[in-house]
């Protein structure tokens, strides 16, 4: 105690411990630091994605790309199949139309061959070949239908020909062709026009309705006694890849509608 200065007691502050102050500051800093070994995004606002996040994102993107590619490939394949089938259907429809026109306008008229001699047949049809003296191999091209038809348009008589036309259908076990001459009587100078009607026609069959009976082959000779009688209808059947077996029933003149 010191009675100086008005007799009031004055206490002197105890000196501070430097070590204690350092420990206090260390504890204060520790409260604001994250746990050991832990990185927080809050302390690193400019931090990017972690490696794990990048790998997951790449994997998801790869999966989505693979699914999209598979869907695109499937769509393109379906389009190609559809296009091919539509082309095949178009060929079948053209074959039916040409056969219907030829058989539907059949004329039993004799015709001369390139040698100038009259052919001995008014009409001939057989899937194995119409030449009985020259059997054809299964994969050899042969005539399967030979006839003369009417109705070949010649507007205004522009060309020096009639409306009759000689037609032959050919088959080699796969391909069906149609050959036509400008005149019903063929000469050595005559150049026929040949077109491919069906490129893939397998197991072709021809049948002819004579009176009430279907026959596999039919030949109507020229020069017979009385009026020649043609078939009432012709049935053509074949297989087409992707479509199965196709059948056309083609009526001859005055036999009713085609099917």
mmCIF file of C-alpha atoms in Angstrom:
data_model
loop_
_atom_site.group_PDB
_atom_site.id
_atom_site.type_symbol
_atom_site.label_atom_id
_atom_site.label_comp_id
_atom_site.label_asym_id
_atom_site.label_seq_id
_atom_site.Cartn_x
_atom_site.Cartn_y
_atom_site.Cartn_z
ATOM 1 C CA UNK A 1 0.000 0.000 0.000
ATOM 2 C CA UNK A 2 0.998 3.506 -0.744
ATOM 3 C CA UNK A 3 -0.814 6.376 0.906
ATOM 4 C CA UNK A 4 0.543 8.978 -1.513
ATOM 5 C CA UNK A 5 -1.766 10.805 -3.842
ATOM 6 C CA UNK A 6 -4.905 11.174 -1.797
ATOM 7 C CA UNK A 7 -4.599 8.053 0.205
ATOM 8 C CA UNK A 8 -6.254 5.848 -2.473
ATOM 9 C CA UNK A 9 -4.886 2.389 -2.994
ATOM 10 C CA UNK A 10 -3.475 1.691 -6.476
ATOM 11 C CA UNK A 11 -2.940 -1.828 -7.841
ATOM 12 C CA UNK A 12 -0.171 -2.530 -10.326
ATOM 13 C CA UNK A 13 -1.132 -4.884 -13.236
ATOM 14 C CA UNK A 14 0.700 -8.164 -13.328
ATOM 15 C CA UNK A 15 2.951 -8.650 -16.329
ATOM 16 C CA UNK A 16 1.499 -10.921 -19.168
ATOM 17 C CA UNK A 17 3.051 -14.282 -19.972
ATOM 18 C CA UNK A 18 4.312 -14.278 -23.629
ATOM 19 C CA UNK A 19 3.987 -18.075 -23.909
ATOM 20 C CA UNK A 20 0.380 -17.972 -22.844
ATOM 21 C CA UNK A 21 -0.361 -15.308 -25.456
ATOM 22 C CA UNK A 22 1.208 -17.404 -28.215
ATOM 23 C CA UNK A 23 -0.804 -20.451 -27.196
ATOM 24 C CA UNK A 24 -4.000 -18.413 -27.209
ATOM 25 C CA UNK A 25 -3.317 -17.106 -30.702
ATOM 26 C CA UNK A 26 -2.510 -20.636 -31.920
ATOM 27 C CA UNK A 27 -5.806 -21.951 -30.538
ATOM 28 C CA UNK A 28 -7.672 -19.113 -32.239
ATOM 29 C CA UNK A 29 -6.076 -19.916 -35.598
ATOM 30 C CA UNK A 30 -6.783 -23.630 -35.193
ATOM 31 C CA UNK A 31 -10.499 -22.952 -34.842
ATOM 32 C CA UNK A 32 -10.546 -21.381 -38.345
ATOM 33 C CA UNK A 33 -8.539 -24.135 -40.117
ATOM 34 C CA UNK A 34 -10.098 -27.322 -41.697
ATOM 35 C CA UNK A 35 -9.348 -30.734 -40.374
ATOM 36 C CA UNK A 36 -6.018 -32.229 -41.273
ATOM 37 C CA UNK A 37 -5.879 -33.718 -44.805
ATOM 38 C CA UNK A 38 -9.244 -32.215 -45.902
ATOM 39 C CA UNK A 39 -9.486 -29.747 -48.785
ATOM 40 C CA UNK A 40 -12.590 -27.627 -48.940
ATOM 41 C CA UNK A 41 -13.910 -25.813 -51.973
ATOM 42 C CA UNK A 42 -14.626 -22.777 -49.778
ATOM 43 C CA UNK A 43 -10.925 -22.233 -49.119
ATOM 44 C CA UNK A 44 -10.155 -22.709 -52.868
ATOM 45 C CA UNK A 45 -12.770 -20.828 -54.840
ATOM 46 C CA UNK A 46 -10.664 -21.148 -58.035
ATOM 47 C CA UNK A 47 -10.236 -24.940 -57.749
ATOM 48 C CA UNK A 48 -11.357 -27.114 -60.810
ATOM 49 C CA UNK A 49 -12.876 -30.594 -61.003
ATOM 50 C CA UNK A 50 -11.176 -33.451 -59.299
ATOM 51 C CA UNK A 51 -9.805 -36.382 -61.313
ATOM 52 C CA UNK A 52 -12.651 -38.604 -60.163
ATOM 53 C CA UNK A 53 -15.243 -36.091 -61.310
ATOM 54 C CA UNK A 54 -13.556 -35.763 -64.704
ATOM 55 C CA UNK A 55 -13.441 -39.548 -65.177
ATOM 56 C CA UNK A 56 -17.113 -39.920 -64.264
ATOM 57 C CA UNK A 57 -18.083 -37.147 -66.696
ATOM 58 C CA UNK A 58 -16.035 -38.733 -69.498
ATOM 59 C CA UNK A 59 -17.605 -42.137 -68.831
ATOM 60 C CA UNK A 60 -21.139 -40.716 -68.960
ATOM 61 C CA UNK A 61 -20.377 -38.839 -72.174
ATOM 62 C CA UNK A 62 -18.911 -41.997 -73.733
ATOM 63 C CA UNK A 63 -22.010 -44.002 -72.801
ATOM 64 C CA UNK A 64 -24.342 -41.389 -74.289
ATOM 65 C CA UNK A 65 -22.242 -41.240 -77.466
ATOM 66 C CA UNK A 66 -22.273 -45.040 -77.814
ATOM 67 C CA UNK A 67 -26.060 -45.174 -77.403
ATOM 68 C CA UNK A 68 -26.553 -42.378 -79.933
ATOM 69 C CA UNK A 69 -24.225 -44.093 -82.431
ATOM 70 C CA UNK A 70 -26.046 -47.405 -82.016
ATOM 71 C CA UNK A 71 -29.404 -45.723 -82.606
ATOM 72 C CA UNK A 72 -28.083 -43.939 -85.700
ATOM 73 C CA UNK A 73 -26.608 -47.168 -87.090
ATOM 74 C CA UNK A 74 -29.881 -49.014 -86.520
ATOM 75 C CA UNK A 75 -31.841 -46.250 -88.238
ATOM 76 C CA UNK A 76 -29.513 -46.268 -91.263
ATOM 77 C CA UNK A 77 -29.698 -50.052 -91.548
ATOM 78 C CA UNK A 78 -33.494 -49.942 -91.345
ATOM 79 C CA UNK A 79 -33.541 -47.291 -94.059
ATOM 80 C CA UNK A 80 -31.329 -49.397 -96.331
ATOM 81 C CA UNK A 81 -33.505 -52.473 -95.795
ATOM 82 C CA UNK A 82 -36.647 -50.452 -96.484
ATOM 83 C CA UNK A 83 -35.141 -48.963 -99.647
ATOM 84 C CA UNK A 84 -34.089 -52.399 -100.916
ATOM 85 C CA UNK A 85 -37.515 -53.875 -100.204
ATOM 86 C CA UNK A 86 -39.268 -51.012 -101.965
ATOM 87 C CA UNK A 87 -37.025 -51.512 -105.003
ATOM 88 C CA UNK A 88 -37.809 -55.243 -105.007
ATOM 89 C CA UNK A 89 -41.535 -54.569 -104.706
ATOM 90 C CA UNK A 90 -41.245 -52.191 -107.647
ATOM 91 C CA UNK A 91 -39.613 -54.931 -109.742
ATOM 92 C CA UNK A 92 -42.356 -57.398 -108.819
ATOM 93 C CA UNK A 93 -45.058 -54.909 -109.759
ATOM 94 C CA UNK A 94 -43.379 -54.207 -113.099
ATOM 95 C CA UNK A 95 -43.082 -57.936 -113.813
ATOM 96 C CA UNK A 96 -46.770 -58.406 -113.069
ATOM 97 C CA UNK A 97 -47.762 -55.484 -115.292
ATOM 98 C CA UNK A 98 -45.687 -56.695 -118.259
ATOM 99 C CA UNK A 99 -46.866 -60.288 -117.938
ATOM 100 C CA UNK A 100 -50.467 -59.159 -117.613
ATOM 101 C CA UNK A 101 -50.209 -57.042 -120.771
ATOM 102 C CA UNK A 102 -48.537 -59.814 -122.776
ATOM 103 C CA UNK A 103 -50.863 -62.631 -121.735
ATOM 104 C CA UNK A 104 -53.940 -60.420 -121.625
ATOM 105 C CA UNK A 105 -53.462 -59.433 -125.288
ATOM 106 C CA UNK A 106 -52.396 -62.816 -126.591
ATOM 107 C CA UNK A 107 -52.932 -63.408 -130.314
ATOM 108 C CA UNK A 108 -52.603 -66.915 -131.747
ATOM 109 C CA UNK A 109 -50.802 -65.910 -134.901
ATOM 110 C CA UNK A 110 -48.008 -67.777 -136.704
ATOM 111 C CA UNK A 111 -44.707 -65.940 -137.053
ATOM 112 C CA UNK A 112 -41.545 -66.365 -139.071
ATOM 113 C CA UNK A 113 -38.115 -66.802 -137.580
ATOM 114 C CA UNK A 114 -34.778 -65.266 -138.661
ATOM 115 C CA UNK A 115 -34.352 -68.040 -141.243
ATOM 116 C CA UNK A 116 -37.534 -66.939 -143.003
ATOM 117 C CA UNK A 117 -39.386 -70.115 -142.100
ATOM 118 C CA UNK A 118 -42.649 -70.104 -140.220
ATOM 119 C CA UNK A 119 -42.267 -71.142 -136.616
ATOM 120 C CA UNK A 120 -44.254 -74.247 -135.850
ATOM 121 C CA UNK A 121 -45.709 -72.756 -132.668
ATOM 122 C CA UNK A 122 -48.457 -70.232 -132.178
ATOM 123 C CA UNK A 123 -47.770 -70.190 -128.461
ATOM 124 C CA UNK A 124 -45.309 -71.989 -126.219
ATOM 125 C CA UNK A 125 -44.652 -71.909 -122.509
ATOM 126 C CA UNK A 126 -42.615 -74.095 -120.175
ATOM 127 C CA UNK A 127 -40.439 -73.203 -117.188
ATOM 128 C CA UNK A 128 -37.879 -75.803 -118.316
ATOM 129 C CA UNK A 129 -37.621 -74.272 -121.800
ATOM 130 C CA UNK A 130 -39.854 -74.137 -124.840
ATOM 131 C CA UNK A 131 -37.483 -75.988 -127.191
ATOM 132 C CA UNK A 132 -38.238 -79.712 -126.848
ATOM 133 C CA UNK A 133 -35.183 -80.638 -128.923
ATOM 134 C CA UNK A 134 -32.720 -78.707 -126.767
ATOM 135 C CA UNK A 135 -33.221 -79.240 -123.041
ATOM 136 C CA UNK A 136 -31.630 -76.460 -121.015
ATOM 137 C CA UNK A 137 -29.583 -76.785 -117.842
ATOM 138 C CA UNK A 138 -31.160 -75.309 -114.675
ATOM 139 C CA UNK A 139 -28.822 -72.291 -114.728
ATOM 140 C CA UNK A 140 -28.817 -71.855 -118.512
ATOM 141 C CA UNK A 141 -30.782 -69.016 -120.059
ATOM 142 C CA UNK A 142 -33.737 -70.319 -122.036
ATOM 143 C CA UNK A 143 -37.026 -69.148 -123.477
ATOM 144 C CA UNK A 144 -39.862 -70.017 -121.125
ATOM 145 C CA UNK A 145 -42.685 -68.134 -122.840
ATOM 146 C CA UNK A 146 -43.053 -67.242 -126.526
ATOM 147 C CA UNK A 147 -46.100 -65.485 -127.952
ATOM 148 C CA UNK A 148 -47.480 -62.773 -130.186
ATOM 149 C CA UNK A 149 -49.447 -60.009 -128.556
ATOM 150 C CA UNK A 150 -51.598 -57.158 -129.777
ATOM 151 C CA UNK A 151 -52.043 -53.678 -128.393
ATOM 152 C CA UNK A 152 -48.543 -52.358 -129.028
ATOM 153 C CA UNK A 153 -49.323 -48.690 -129.481
ATOM 154 C CA UNK A 154 -48.342 -46.948 -132.713
ATOM 155 C CA UNK A 155 -49.966 -43.507 -132.503
ATOM 156 C CA UNK A 156 -50.892 -42.115 -135.895
ATOM 157 C CA UNK A 157 -49.065 -44.957 -137.635
ATOM 158 C CA UNK A 158 -45.789 -43.072 -137.243
ATOM 159 C CA UNK A 159 -43.730 -46.251 -137.534
ATOM 160 C CA UNK A 160 -44.191 -48.668 -140.443
ATOM 161 C CA UNK A 161 -45.485 -51.520 -138.317
ATOM 162 C CA UNK A 162 -48.669 -53.013 -136.954
ATOM 163 C CA UNK A 163 -49.748 -53.142 -133.324
ATOM 164 C CA UNK A 164 -48.632 -56.780 -133.093
ATOM 165 C CA UNK A 165 -45.422 -57.661 -131.315
ATOM 166 C CA UNK A 166 -43.499 -60.845 -130.807
ATOM 167 C CA UNK A 167 -42.395 -61.372 -127.218
ATOM 168 C CA UNK A 168 -40.214 -63.949 -125.482
ATOM 169 C CA UNK A 169 -39.560 -64.311 -121.772
ATOM 170 C CA UNK A 170 -36.208 -65.754 -120.702
ATOM 171 C CA UNK A 171 -35.046 -67.285 -117.425
ATOM 172 C CA UNK A 172 -31.704 -68.639 -116.206
ATOM 173 C CA UNK A 173 -32.664 -69.870 -112.756
ATOM 174 C CA UNK A 174 -32.334 -66.443 -111.156
ATOM 175 C CA UNK A 175 -32.893 -63.608 -113.620
ATOM 176 C CA UNK A 176 -36.129 -63.050 -115.515
ATOM 177 C CA UNK A 177 -35.870 -61.093 -118.779
ATOM 178 C CA UNK A 178 -38.284 -59.901 -121.444
ATOM 179 C CA UNK A 179 -37.277 -59.759 -125.093
ATOM 180 C CA UNK A 180 -39.408 -58.020 -127.709
ATOM 181 C CA UNK A 181 -39.096 -57.514 -131.456
ATOM 182 C CA UNK A 182 -40.402 -54.527 -133.364
ATOM 183 C CA UNK A 183 -42.194 -56.804 -135.848
ATOM 184 C CA UNK A 184 -43.995 -60.107 -135.294
ATOM 185 C CA UNK A 185 -42.040 -61.696 -138.154
ATOM 186 C CA UNK A 186 -38.353 -61.670 -137.288
ATOM 187 C CA UNK A 187 -35.587 -61.163 -139.828
ATOM 188 C CA UNK A 188 -31.836 -61.548 -139.517
ATOM 189 C CA UNK A 189 -31.523 -57.793 -139.212
ATOM 190 C CA UNK A 190 -34.073 -57.579 -136.413
ATOM 191 C CA UNK A 191 -32.529 -56.456 -133.144
ATOM 192 C CA UNK A 192 -34.690 -57.331 -130.159
ATOM 193 C CA UNK A 193 -34.967 -55.101 -127.114
ATOM 194 C CA UNK A 194 -34.129 -57.067 -123.978
ATOM 195 C CA UNK A 195 -34.743 -55.810 -120.462
ATOM 196 C CA UNK A 196 -34.118 -57.377 -117.068
ATOM 197 C CA UNK A 197 -37.414 -57.546 -115.211
ATOM 198 C CA UNK A 198 -36.404 -59.436 -112.061
ATOM 199 C CA UNK A 199 -32.844 -59.967 -110.869
ATOM 200 C CA UNK A 200 -33.603 -62.432 -108.081
ATOM 201 C CA UNK A 201 -36.456 -64.751 -108.973
ATOM 202 C CA UNK A 202 -35.916 -68.267 -107.690
ATOM 203 C CA UNK A 203 -37.865 -71.486 -108.236
ATOM 204 C CA UNK A 204 -39.938 -70.073 -111.075
ATOM 205 C CA UNK A 205 -42.962 -72.094 -112.160
ATOM 206 C CA UNK A 206 -45.313 -71.684 -115.106
ATOM 207 C CA UNK A 207 -48.776 -73.216 -115.277
ATOM 208 C CA UNK A 208 -51.423 -72.926 -117.951
ATOM 209 C CA UNK A 209 -55.150 -73.321 -117.488
ATOM 210 C CA UNK A 210 -56.473 -75.320 -120.429
ATOM 211 C CA UNK A 211 -60.213 -75.748 -120.132
ATOM 212 C CA UNK A 212 -60.464 -76.734 -116.460
ATOM 213 C CA UNK A 213 -57.025 -78.225 -115.917
ATOM 214 C CA UNK A 214 -53.700 -76.656 -114.968
ATOM 215 C CA UNK A 215 -50.711 -77.856 -116.997
ATOM 216 C CA UNK A 216 -46.969 -77.289 -116.414
ATOM 217 C CA UNK A 217 -46.244 -76.772 -120.107
ATOM 218 C CA UNK A 218 -48.246 -75.837 -123.163
ATOM 219 C CA UNK A 219 -47.434 -75.663 -126.868
ATOM 220 C CA UNK A 220 -50.039 -74.680 -129.445
ATOM 221 C CA UNK A 221 -48.828 -75.795 -132.886
ATOM 222 C CA UNK A 222 -49.410 -73.824 -136.038
ATOM 223 C CA UNK A 223 -51.316 -75.308 -138.947
ATOM 224 C CA UNK A 224 -53.616 -77.470 -136.852
ATOM 225 C CA UNK A 225 -57.117 -78.322 -137.921
ATOM 226 C CA UNK A 226 -59.853 -76.022 -136.735
ATOM 227 C CA UNK A 227 -59.537 -72.951 -134.618
ATOM 228 C CA UNK A 228 -56.643 -72.943 -132.180
ATOM 229 C CA UNK A 229 -57.658 -72.580 -128.553
ATOM 230 C CA UNK A 230 -55.294 -70.785 -126.232
ATOM 231 C CA UNK A 231 -54.994 -71.019 -122.462
ATOM 232 C CA UNK A 232 -57.666 -69.476 -120.289
ATOM 233 C CA UNK A 233 -55.030 -68.192 -117.887
ATOM 234 C CA UNK A 234 -51.343 -68.375 -117.065
ATOM 235 C CA UNK A 235 -50.037 -68.711 -113.525
ATOM 236 C CA UNK A 236 -46.502 -67.523 -112.788
ATOM 237 C CA UNK A 237 -44.926 -68.065 -109.385
ATOM 238 C CA UNK A 238 -41.419 -67.488 -108.026
ATOM 239 C CA UNK A 239 -39.604 -66.672 -104.803
ATOM 240 C CA UNK A 240 -38.089 -63.296 -104.007
ATOM 241 C CA UNK A 241 -35.664 -62.690 -101.098
ATOM 242 C CA UNK A 242 -37.411 -60.769 -98.338
ATOM 243 C CA UNK A 243 -40.868 -61.221 -99.861
ATOM 244 C CA UNK A 244 -41.292 -64.976 -100.047
ATOM 245 C CA UNK A 245 -43.233 -66.669 -102.809
ATOM 246 C CA UNK A 246 -45.019 -64.440 -105.297
ATOM 247 C CA UNK A 247 -47.829 -65.651 -107.544
ATOM 248 C CA UNK A 248 -49.511 -63.966 -110.507
ATOM 249 C CA UNK A 249 -52.625 -65.383 -112.150
ATOM 250 C CA UNK A 250 -52.895 -63.778 -115.583
ATOM 251 C CA UNK A 251 -56.083 -64.282 -117.601
ATOM 252 C CA UNK A 252 -55.901 -64.623 -121.336
ATOM 253 C CA UNK A 253 -58.339 -62.598 -123.481
ATOM 254 C CA UNK A 254 -61.994 -62.820 -122.367
ATOM 255 C CA UNK A 255 -61.079 -64.750 -119.219
ATOM 256 C CA UNK A 256 -61.803 -62.175 -116.540
ATOM 257 C CA UNK A 257 -59.723 -59.811 -114.408
ATOM 258 C CA UNK A 258 -56.102 -60.415 -113.477
ATOM 259 C CA UNK A 259 -54.957 -61.174 -109.931
#
